[in-house]
Amino acid sequence: MSQFLQPTILLLREGTDTSQGRAQIVSNINAVQAVADVVKSTLGPRGMDKMIQTGPKVTISNDGATILNLLEVVHPAARVLVDIAKSQDDEVGDGTTSTTLLAAELLKEAKPFIEEGIHPQIVIQGYRKALELALEKLEGFSINISKDSKESKRDTLIKCAQTALNSKLLANTKQFFSELVVSAVEKLDPNILDRDLIGIKNVTGGNITDSFLVDGVAFKKTFSYAGFEQQPKRFENPKICLLNLELELKSEKENAEIRIEKPEEYQSIVDAEWALIYEKLEIIVKAGAQIVLSKLPIGDLATQYFADRNIFCAGRVAQEDLLRVQKATGGQVQTTVNGLNPETFGTCGLFEEVQVGAERYNLFKNCPQSRTATIVLRGGAEQFIQEAERSLNDAIMIVRRCFKANKIVAGGGAIELEISRFLRHYARSVTGKTQYIVNSFAKALEVIPRTIAENAGLNSIEIMNKLRQKHAQGGEEGRWYGVDINGASGVCDTHQSFVWEPTLVKRNALCSATEAACAILSIDETVKNPKSDQDTKMKPKGQPGRPPMGMRR
Amino acid sequence: MSLAFDDYGRPYIILRDQGQKKRMKGLEAYKSNILAAKAVANTLSSSLGPKGMDKMLVSPDGDVSVTNDGATIVEKMEIQHPTAKLLVELSQSQDAEIGDGTTGVVVLAGKLLEQALTLLDKGIHPLKISDGFDRACDVAIKHLETISEEIDIQANEHEALIQAACTALGSKVVSKRKRELGKIAVTAVLDVADLARRDVNLDLIKIQTKTGGSVEDTRLISGILIDKDMSHPQMPKEVNDAKICLLTCPFEPPKPKTKHNINISSAEDYKKLYQQEQQYFIDMVNLVKASGANIALCQWGFDDEANHLLLQNELPAVRWVSGTDVELIAMATGARIIPRFQEITPEKLGKAGCVKEVQFGTSNERMLVIENCQCTKAVTILIRGGSQMIVDEAKRSIHDAICVIRNLIKDNRIVYGGGSAELACAIQVLQYADEVSSVEQYAIRSFADALEGIPCCLADNCGLNPITSVAQAKSRQLKENNPRIGIDCMELGTTDMKEQRIYETLSSKKQQIQLATQVVKMILKIDDVIAPDDY
């Protein structure tokens, strides 16, 4: 053969790992499975938590996106899973675990086809077709709540929030928190629903049910100078002046230099500096402000000046807090005090400094145009509160989405099974290979109810049979049957037991899972460059079990 | 972490540094977590109660501290294990919220975990256990509220508050002097309390320590103690009817903040400059003097020139007073903090009955006491004691006592100590358990057992037979329907804690049970631990 005569052509750098062909697809699928297995046990109301230690930091979480992020996945194909979980998190905030699982299951179902030699593109086409149908059906099945009265809509939102909290640490207090979350979201401007305007503050200590909602703003006492304690700490209907201005005795310009000819002039310079700051303070006081907040420091001089005049002040207020105060009180942040007029002042019903745990908090309550809310979270351990915050975040996102989209479906695996039933039915009407593929898609959807049942320690095979039977009856009757983790039979109408989720979550989960699966299926070659030498030296132990170079299949 | 292999036997690298990560799953994870947390709880259990023992802790720098305070012990143990750290935070969060009962909360969590372990061995799903614990916790809290009693904090010269403080101090090294210290703590808190708002700002109570003397010498100064002395040794050591001038500007020629240069071109100018400077000093002292002040406290320093002038003008002064002290003095004496000399007016001066320098023992250390202030809203507790360790421990103990009193002012309901409240709850929870038909029944029953663990532990630490004494107390509680029967730790001959007057705040007990349950639930929910392999 001619290859004996040809010299070897070095195309890639030495140590580059390339793998290609069908085996590559299979190997990628396996990697994805391994990652999905890690998050599998967190799904559903009986899902467990993961404890991940990275350096000195320990995170305990049930949130799929958080876990995947902390795992530090390096496998290129498996990273796709991390990315879809993240995108689900950014887009809808909840359902990250189910998205990951669904993508992995779709790939698992595709594996036999690839091994048997069906071209990946056919599988991809089949999946895309199935997705299209599934989404269509999802819309058809979803229940519109926009026409409902205000009370029943609120009720629906609470139900959705509860479903989101079901699998979290807060499950036992979900009633309490779902109401908290819904009240918080209702405070927002219904047209924009800006998530940033709901603040979550963590204070360790206390019981979790000591958490409370402030219909306004709350933030931790800022660093204060001597004299602060002499200021009044409680106001009713105060005038709040918001500044982005440093109130401190300081040089007006950096690097400015003054040349003084005569010693007498010295005093005038000193006086001038004092006059500058006093002038600012005087304007604020004259304008009638009772509370002065600034993003920049308020020095000891100003603190004492205000204390003398019964004015409360806080400097170095965090940007987001100041923004929320602005929204809540209707004030405007001023960058200068020149021309300060009382119209730019905000107001609230009650301002108070209170002790929360070991911290002192400034609360602005009963704001007139409250378009913002703050949740103060309490709890035993730092990790506990952090996880609680993540859970609430999920719930807030869900409620927000639901508020906007107005469409819900029943959870507990019910909607997945219903779509699955429909797709199976549809598959029979197609000719060609697509029939198999659509069928696999339908089968993959069942992973959600199955995993929920497994995690709850139920017999998943038995449950699945019961559910399939219910759904096969068709029509309204069996449509919303899903996994019931409490009852004896293991199945129930989840629509009636109020396990509700916004359609949007499911829609996004289906789309991104299918997209991810298709993306991985269409990769047939990976070229991986070797790590740079420096990096290898630093981690001599790294990557054990790696096959020697050149061991190609 | 175990590796994944593909169909060709080729291993994957999925995670970064996969080989160096350890993963524990399922039952193995639960057990290792529980054992680690239990180890912490076991360390603390011998510190519980009036006869609890102290721990000696040596820091990496060789500093030794001896303490009985749960939060301090676990903090200084520098625990590495992630689950055990949860218990540390648990204790600290009790400390932050309540200030007292930091040992009890960890011991209770340990007992709950111990019970959970046996339940896991029976094959009960961990979430069922945590559900059960949660329900039991609710029952216990409700029962606590029914057996709690409201006390009148005003009656009989705040006797109830003193008793509660004594209970908190009872387990500490200073227990010998608990009555005296309790009184000090109560007076201190009442002095600064805002009874109308039921709020106490603990920042206003300053606790100052000084080694030397004995614990009996600890006293309350209805004013402020600062660790400073007069700027010049010849200044008077005592000023009666002090009019205090609080300054936040140095006794120095003023400096503009803007960068400046003085160019002197002739000797004349130089002299002028010198005169100007002198003039500043004289003006400053005169301004202070003119306002009628007879003592000046300055946040900054002043040079010898000024010091000398002050002495000549018989104006005692103190330099480098810290910002927080300045604030406290301002609050106590009704002074206004003055940022520059031109603004000194007689109205801005603070008034105090007496400002004097006191010397301790034979050492050369001196402190400044400001007493009989015009509006006493800040107080200082001066703690004395034989050694640094004792003083530090006394400080922590008094902090605990102060917290207890504060909590009583916020919420004046109490329960009785000596394990009686836990026993009463245990009995109630046990009754409730029988009404539950599902698997949770076992968990609820175990919760009751865990609650009984507290009096057991108390009895054990006091050298009593834990089983006998707990059994006796329990049967008497049931027979007499009296939730106040506990363990007679001090061997006073009665087990009725009302007679022994062992008071604990309801909020502290509630918090203990809730926090412990919460953390146990959290630990039980972890089924997977991924960590670097090297710990």
PDB file of C-alpha atoms in Angstrom, chain A residues 33-44 46-48 50 62 64 67-68 97-98 100-101 104-105 108 447-448 450-452 454-456, chain B residues 23 25 527-528:
ATOM      1  CA  GLN A  33     -25.586  10.343  31.560  1.00  0.00           C
ATOM      2  CA  ALA A  34     -22.959  10.415  34.264  1.00  0.00           C
ATOM      3  CA  VAL A  35     -23.567  14.093  34.929  1.00  0.00           C
ATOM      4  CA  ALA A  36     -27.331  13.786  34.852  1.00  0.00           C
ATOM      5  CA  ASP A  37     -27.102  10.956  37.374  1.00  0.00           C
ATOM      6  CA  VAL A  38     -25.661  13.348  39.912  1.00  0.00           C
ATOM      7  CA  VAL A  39     -28.669  15.646  39.873  1.00  0.00           C
ATOM      8  CA  LYS A  40     -31.224  12.908  39.381  1.00  0.00           C
ATOM      9  CA  SER A  41     -31.930  12.392  43.061  1.00  0.00           C
ATOM     10  CA  THR A  42     -32.811  16.038  43.641  1.00  0.00           C
ATOM     11  CA  LEU A  43     -35.973  15.957  41.535  1.00  0.00           C
ATOM     12  CA  GLY A  44     -39.419  16.118  43.038  1.00  0.00           C
ATOM     13  CA  ARG A  46     -38.847  13.933  47.972  1.00  0.00           C
ATOM     14  CA  GLY A  47     -35.669  15.003  46.245  1.00  0.00           C
ATOM     15  CA  MET A  48     -32.543  15.133  48.345  1.00  0.00           C
ATOM     16  CA  LYS A  50     -26.255  17.719  47.635  1.00  0.00           C
ATOM     17  CA  ASN A  62     -31.259  21.192  45.751  1.00  0.00           C
ATOM     18  CA  GLY A  64     -30.039  21.734  39.602  1.00  0.00           C
ATOM     19  CA  ILE A  67     -25.200  21.885  41.676  1.00  0.00           C
ATOM     20  CA  LEU A  68     -24.069  21.529  38.078  1.00  0.00           C
ATOM     21  CA  THR A  97     -33.197  19.609  37.209  1.00  0.00           C
ATOM     22  CA  SER A  98     -35.990  18.379  34.960  1.00  0.00           C
ATOM     23  CA  THR A 100     -31.121  18.265  32.602  1.00  0.00           C
ATOM     24  CA  LEU A 101     -32.780  14.942  33.164  1.00  0.00           C
ATOM     25  CA  ALA A 104     -29.993  13.067  29.281  1.00  0.00           C
ATOM     26  CA  GLU A 105     -32.956  10.780  28.805  1.00  0.00           C
ATOM     27  CA  LYS A 108     -30.158   7.708  26.270  1.00  0.00           C
ATOM     28  CA  VAL A 447     -38.413  10.057  32.924  1.00  0.00           C
ATOM     29  CA  ILE A 448     -39.917  12.893  34.946  1.00  0.00           C
ATOM     30  CA  ARG A 450     -40.555   7.944  36.964  1.00  0.00           C
ATOM     31  CA  THR A 451     -37.786   9.815  38.758  1.00  0.00           C
ATOM     32  CA  ILE A 452     -40.206  11.583  41.062  1.00  0.00           C
ATOM     33  CA  GLU A 454     -38.213   6.649  42.473  1.00  0.00           C
ATOM     34  CA  ASN A 455     -36.957   9.481  44.654  1.00  0.00           C
ATOM     35  CA  ALA A 456     -39.978   9.153  46.869  1.00  0.00           C
TER      36      ALA A 456
ATOM     37  CA  ARG B  23     -18.020  11.368  46.637  1.00  0.00           C
ATOM     38  CA  LYS B  25     -23.752   8.753  48.404  1.00  0.00           C
ATOM     39  CA  ASP B 527     -27.678  12.340  50.313  1.00  0.00           C
ATOM     40  CA  ASP B 528     -24.593  13.165  48.347  1.00  0.00           C
TER      41      ASP B 528
END
